[in-house]
């Protein structure tokens, strides 16, 4: 039983390892691709993103100027989705609005995942006093329903006369801020169980710094969970942004978002006579959010089988 | 030989409400340079907790080291700050665990996990660390090291993973390696390979090993010095050959008697009657008294101290105390 000459029973295992290596990700992707519903969701999202970010470059109506002669025209060959009360092309505006709405959704998701994962990880890892403080703040935010909280913020923004150009960024922060507590809780729960696992004891024994243990060893274990939550979170953020903007508390015109475009439906005449004003943004929200959620559910099935509903 | 680590009167208790479990009770031992010390005992006798106390893995609330000193090269580990302790762990003292399958992080590649202590303690660059990691994988007898470095723990077998654990443990050429039942989860052939490998590295770098096991076969194969623990206390210790040839404590005698003998058919293996006492109900008696064939009156009321009964052999039993008195 000489050691140096023992190539070990693992030759077969090695071959498999070779075939499977770096496949943890690829394997999941393959399984995801087999889920037709999730793929169709992904396709819709991709089309939406491409249309919003590239589409306006092909539109001759991007100047955002008032055209008195072209007010409230029904869809035609020149204006596929008609024009609005100021004579602007609705299709172009829907696409431009999509840029804003998607960006706000994405940015606030990144923010809330970042804050939530960081605070949740710290709370779960250190427990005790730190945990108490972070989690009580999270609980506090969770006890206040998100929408009214956002309304208050939005009303404050209007009260303080925040310039319209900045409102978009502030709305991102608001949405990110409202969303982190739920995520922090989930991450904390995962951390509490992961930190007790034997491999973390092994990491302690290696003499690693807390920061290294936390970010190099613990966080990678919850990446699948984070991906799933993040995806579903985008849909929610887009919805919240739309609701806020619809009520005139989010992003303000003239910056278009899907939410403030549906505001047209508030006007009875527009609602009854000019459906091209509010159906396109409404449909965009509906299609995007549903597509993201379907895709997110598919992702969850693949990445996080324990969380199946 | 110089003492590398000396533990004095270590007591580690676990507290649950008002209940107090003396997992390790007044244990003193020492590990000399280049020596292999085996700690033997059945489950729950405090072997692992001793190791955890050394590594600082006993966490409050729950566990608490209530007394004692652990001197490692003259420094008391229990007095060191968190940072000082961190620079020792994984560097001068490393540890191998019982379950290789769960001791490696499932989402990190093998190579990354070997690189961690190299980057942290040896301050190697990522590239150098990776090369060294591949070297280490080869050293523990795994071929295709580069591929293995890029695979995940679930892709390897238990034996291979334990080799990887050893590779991680020896990566910084530690002075002391604590192996907590390193072969219990492996099958017998792999077990022999792993033990061979530990011995090889020990000889190469004059490393000391503290081996925790319940397998007397492993003890006979590896140990220079044996410590037998029972219910949190050391009941007997001694140089390995002497202890195996002439066990003094009835518990050690029982342990050795209950080992199967190769090439000999036995109807039933000997087993020590009774059970390990409930650690919550320990009294001032000898903890082994109700299972002991030679139980005397004094055994029920007073606990014997660890006394030298022969050269390089100590035992805690009244039998020899009496003998000493009579002689």
mmCIF file of N, CA, C and O in Angstrom, chain A residues 6 25 28-30 35-36 52-53 55 69 94 107 111-112 125 127 144 164 171 186 230 245 283 290 296-297 302 307:
data_model
loop_
_atom_site.group_PDB
_atom_site.id
_atom_site.type_symbol
_atom_site.label_atom_id
_atom_site.label_comp_id
_atom_site.label_asym_id
_atom_site.label_seq_id
_atom_site.Cartn_x
_atom_site.Cartn_y
_atom_site.Cartn_z
ATOM 1 N N UNK A 6 0.103 5.066 -5.544
ATOM 2 C CA UNK A 6 -1.330 4.790 -5.574
ATOM 3 C C UNK A 6 -2.046 5.886 -6.339
ATOM 4 O O UNK A 6 -2.207 6.984 -5.836
ATOM 5 N N UNK A 25 -23.120 25.249 -13.191
ATOM 6 C CA UNK A 25 -23.865 26.316 -13.822
ATOM 7 C C UNK A 25 -24.482 25.839 -15.138
ATOM 8 O O UNK A 25 -25.668 26.018 -15.384
ATOM 9 N N UNK A 28 -27.432 23.535 -14.794
ATOM 10 C CA UNK A 28 -28.665 24.231 -14.420
ATOM 11 C C UNK A 28 -29.251 24.928 -15.631
ATOM 12 O O UNK A 28 -30.463 24.921 -15.851
ATOM 13 N N UNK A 29 -28.367 25.537 -16.429
ATOM 14 C CA UNK A 29 -28.872 26.256 -17.597
ATOM 15 C C UNK A 29 -29.558 25.287 -18.570
ATOM 16 O O UNK A 29 -30.589 25.599 -19.150
ATOM 17 N N UNK A 30 -28.950 24.102 -18.706
ATOM 18 C CA UNK A 30 -29.545 23.139 -19.621
ATOM 19 C C UNK A 30 -30.943 22.751 -19.133
ATOM 20 O O UNK A 30 -31.890 22.644 -19.896
ATOM 21 N N UNK A 35 -37.294 23.899 -19.735
ATOM 22 C CA UNK A 35 -38.557 24.395 -19.211
ATOM 23 C C UNK A 35 -39.127 25.435 -20.181
ATOM 24 O O UNK A 35 -38.682 26.576 -20.219
ATOM 25 N N UNK A 36 -40.125 25.013 -20.978
ATOM 26 C CA UNK A 36 -40.601 25.861 -22.078
ATOM 27 C C UNK A 36 -41.192 27.173 -21.575
ATOM 28 O O UNK A 36 -40.977 28.235 -22.156
ATOM 29 N N UNK A 52 -36.812 48.232 -26.070
ATOM 30 C CA UNK A 52 -36.758 49.489 -25.332
ATOM 31 C C UNK A 52 -35.408 50.186 -25.503
ATOM 32 O O UNK A 52 -35.341 51.398 -25.586
ATOM 33 N N UNK A 53 -34.347 49.397 -25.517
ATOM 34 C CA UNK A 53 -33.044 50.053 -25.521
ATOM 35 C C UNK A 53 -32.536 50.339 -26.926
ATOM 36 O O UNK A 53 -31.756 51.253 -27.120
ATOM 37 N N UNK A 55 -34.865 50.103 -29.859
ATOM 38 C CA UNK A 55 -35.975 50.600 -30.674
ATOM 39 C C UNK A 55 -35.968 52.102 -30.912
ATOM 40 O O UNK A 55 -36.033 52.548 -32.068
ATOM 41 N N UNK A 69 -50.262 70.051 -34.369
ATOM 42 C CA UNK A 69 -51.080 69.508 -35.446
ATOM 43 C C UNK A 69 -51.353 68.027 -35.256
ATOM 44 O O UNK A 69 -52.267 67.480 -35.854
ATOM 45 N N UNK A 94 -43.522 54.789 -25.340
ATOM 46 C CA UNK A 94 -43.612 53.532 -24.589
ATOM 47 C C UNK A 94 -42.240 52.885 -24.488
ATOM 48 O O UNK A 94 -41.839 52.397 -23.429
ATOM 49 N N UNK A 107 -32.137 48.553 -11.149
ATOM 50 C CA UNK A 107 -31.274 49.242 -10.197
ATOM 51 C C UNK A 107 -31.777 49.044 -8.771
ATOM 52 O O UNK A 107 -30.987 48.771 -7.854
ATOM 53 N N UNK A 111 -29.839 47.209 -5.679
ATOM 54 C CA UNK A 111 -29.665 47.872 -4.395
ATOM 55 C C UNK A 111 -30.237 47.034 -3.255
ATOM 56 O O UNK A 111 -29.582 46.819 -2.231
ATOM 57 N N UNK A 112 -31.469 46.544 -3.452
ATOM 58 C CA UNK A 112 -32.090 45.827 -2.335
ATOM 59 C C UNK A 112 -31.391 44.491 -2.099
ATOM 60 O O UNK A 112 -31.217 44.068 -0.961
ATOM 61 N N UNK A 125 -24.490 35.769 10.602
ATOM 62 C CA UNK A 125 -23.167 35.245 10.955
ATOM 63 C C UNK A 125 -22.774 35.622 12.374
ATOM 64 O O UNK A 125 -22.302 34.788 13.135
ATOM 65 N N UNK A 127 -24.790 36.950 14.765
ATOM 66 C CA UNK A 127 -25.885 36.730 15.722
ATOM 67 C C UNK A 127 -25.828 37.783 16.829
ATOM 68 O O UNK A 127 -25.250 38.837 16.675
ATOM 69 N N UNK A 144 -44.599 48.124 8.330
ATOM 70 C CA UNK A 144 -45.283 49.171 7.579
ATOM 71 C C UNK A 144 -45.477 48.651 6.166
ATOM 72 O O UNK A 144 -44.512 48.293 5.508
ATOM 73 N N UNK A 164 -37.274 67.022 -11.404
ATOM 74 C CA UNK A 164 -37.768 65.813 -12.055
ATOM 75 C C UNK A 164 -36.645 64.882 -12.508
ATOM 76 O O UNK A 164 -36.790 63.671 -12.451
ATOM 77 N N UNK A 171 -36.316 57.439 -6.789
ATOM 78 C CA UNK A 171 -37.296 56.340 -6.788
ATOM 79 C C UNK A 171 -36.580 54.992 -6.716
ATOM 80 O O UNK A 171 -37.000 54.089 -5.983
ATOM 81 N N UNK A 186 -34.421 36.352 4.779
ATOM 82 C CA UNK A 186 -34.179 35.054 4.155
ATOM 83 C C UNK A 186 -32.693 34.697 4.202
ATOM 84 O O UNK A 186 -32.313 33.581 4.539
ATOM 85 N N UNK A 230 -33.605 37.838 -6.732
ATOM 86 C CA UNK A 230 -33.317 39.043 -7.499
ATOM 87 C C UNK A 230 -34.200 39.111 -8.732
ATOM 88 O O UNK A 230 -34.794 40.152 -9.032
ATOM 89 N N UNK A 245 -45.697 55.987 -10.079
ATOM 90 C CA UNK A 245 -45.730 56.970 -11.154
ATOM 91 C C UNK A 245 -47.153 57.229 -11.612
ATOM 92 O O UNK A 245 -47.511 58.345 -11.986
ATOM 93 N N UNK A 283 -50.099 47.181 -21.265
ATOM 94 C CA UNK A 283 -49.723 45.852 -21.741
ATOM 95 C C UNK A 283 -48.237 45.597 -21.507
ATOM 96 O O UNK A 283 -47.843 44.482 -21.145
ATOM 97 N N UNK A 290 -45.119 39.717 -15.965
ATOM 98 C CA UNK A 290 -45.499 38.295 -15.982
ATOM 99 C C UNK A 290 -44.358 37.454 -16.549
ATOM 100 O O UNK A 290 -44.032 36.382 -16.031
ATOM 101 N N UNK A 296 -38.558 33.740 -13.449
ATOM 102 C CA UNK A 296 -38.036 33.598 -12.085
ATOM 103 C C UNK A 296 -38.478 32.284 -11.453
ATOM 104 O O UNK A 296 -37.683 31.609 -10.799
ATOM 105 N N UNK A 297 -39.739 31.911 -11.688
ATOM 106 C CA UNK A 297 -40.216 30.638 -11.143
ATOM 107 C C UNK A 297 -39.438 29.476 -11.734
ATOM 108 O O UNK A 297 -39.068 28.527 -11.026
ATOM 109 N N UNK A 302 -35.000 25.331 -10.952
ATOM 110 C CA UNK A 302 -33.704 24.789 -11.325
ATOM 111 C C UNK A 302 -32.671 24.996 -10.231
ATOM 112 O O UNK A 302 -31.931 24.082 -9.857
ATOM 113 N N UNK A 307 -37.181 25.313 -2.477
ATOM 114 C CA UNK A 307 -38.141 26.390 -2.249
ATOM 115 C C UNK A 307 -39.406 26.253 -3.072
ATOM 116 O O UNK A 307 -40.172 27.181 -3.170
#
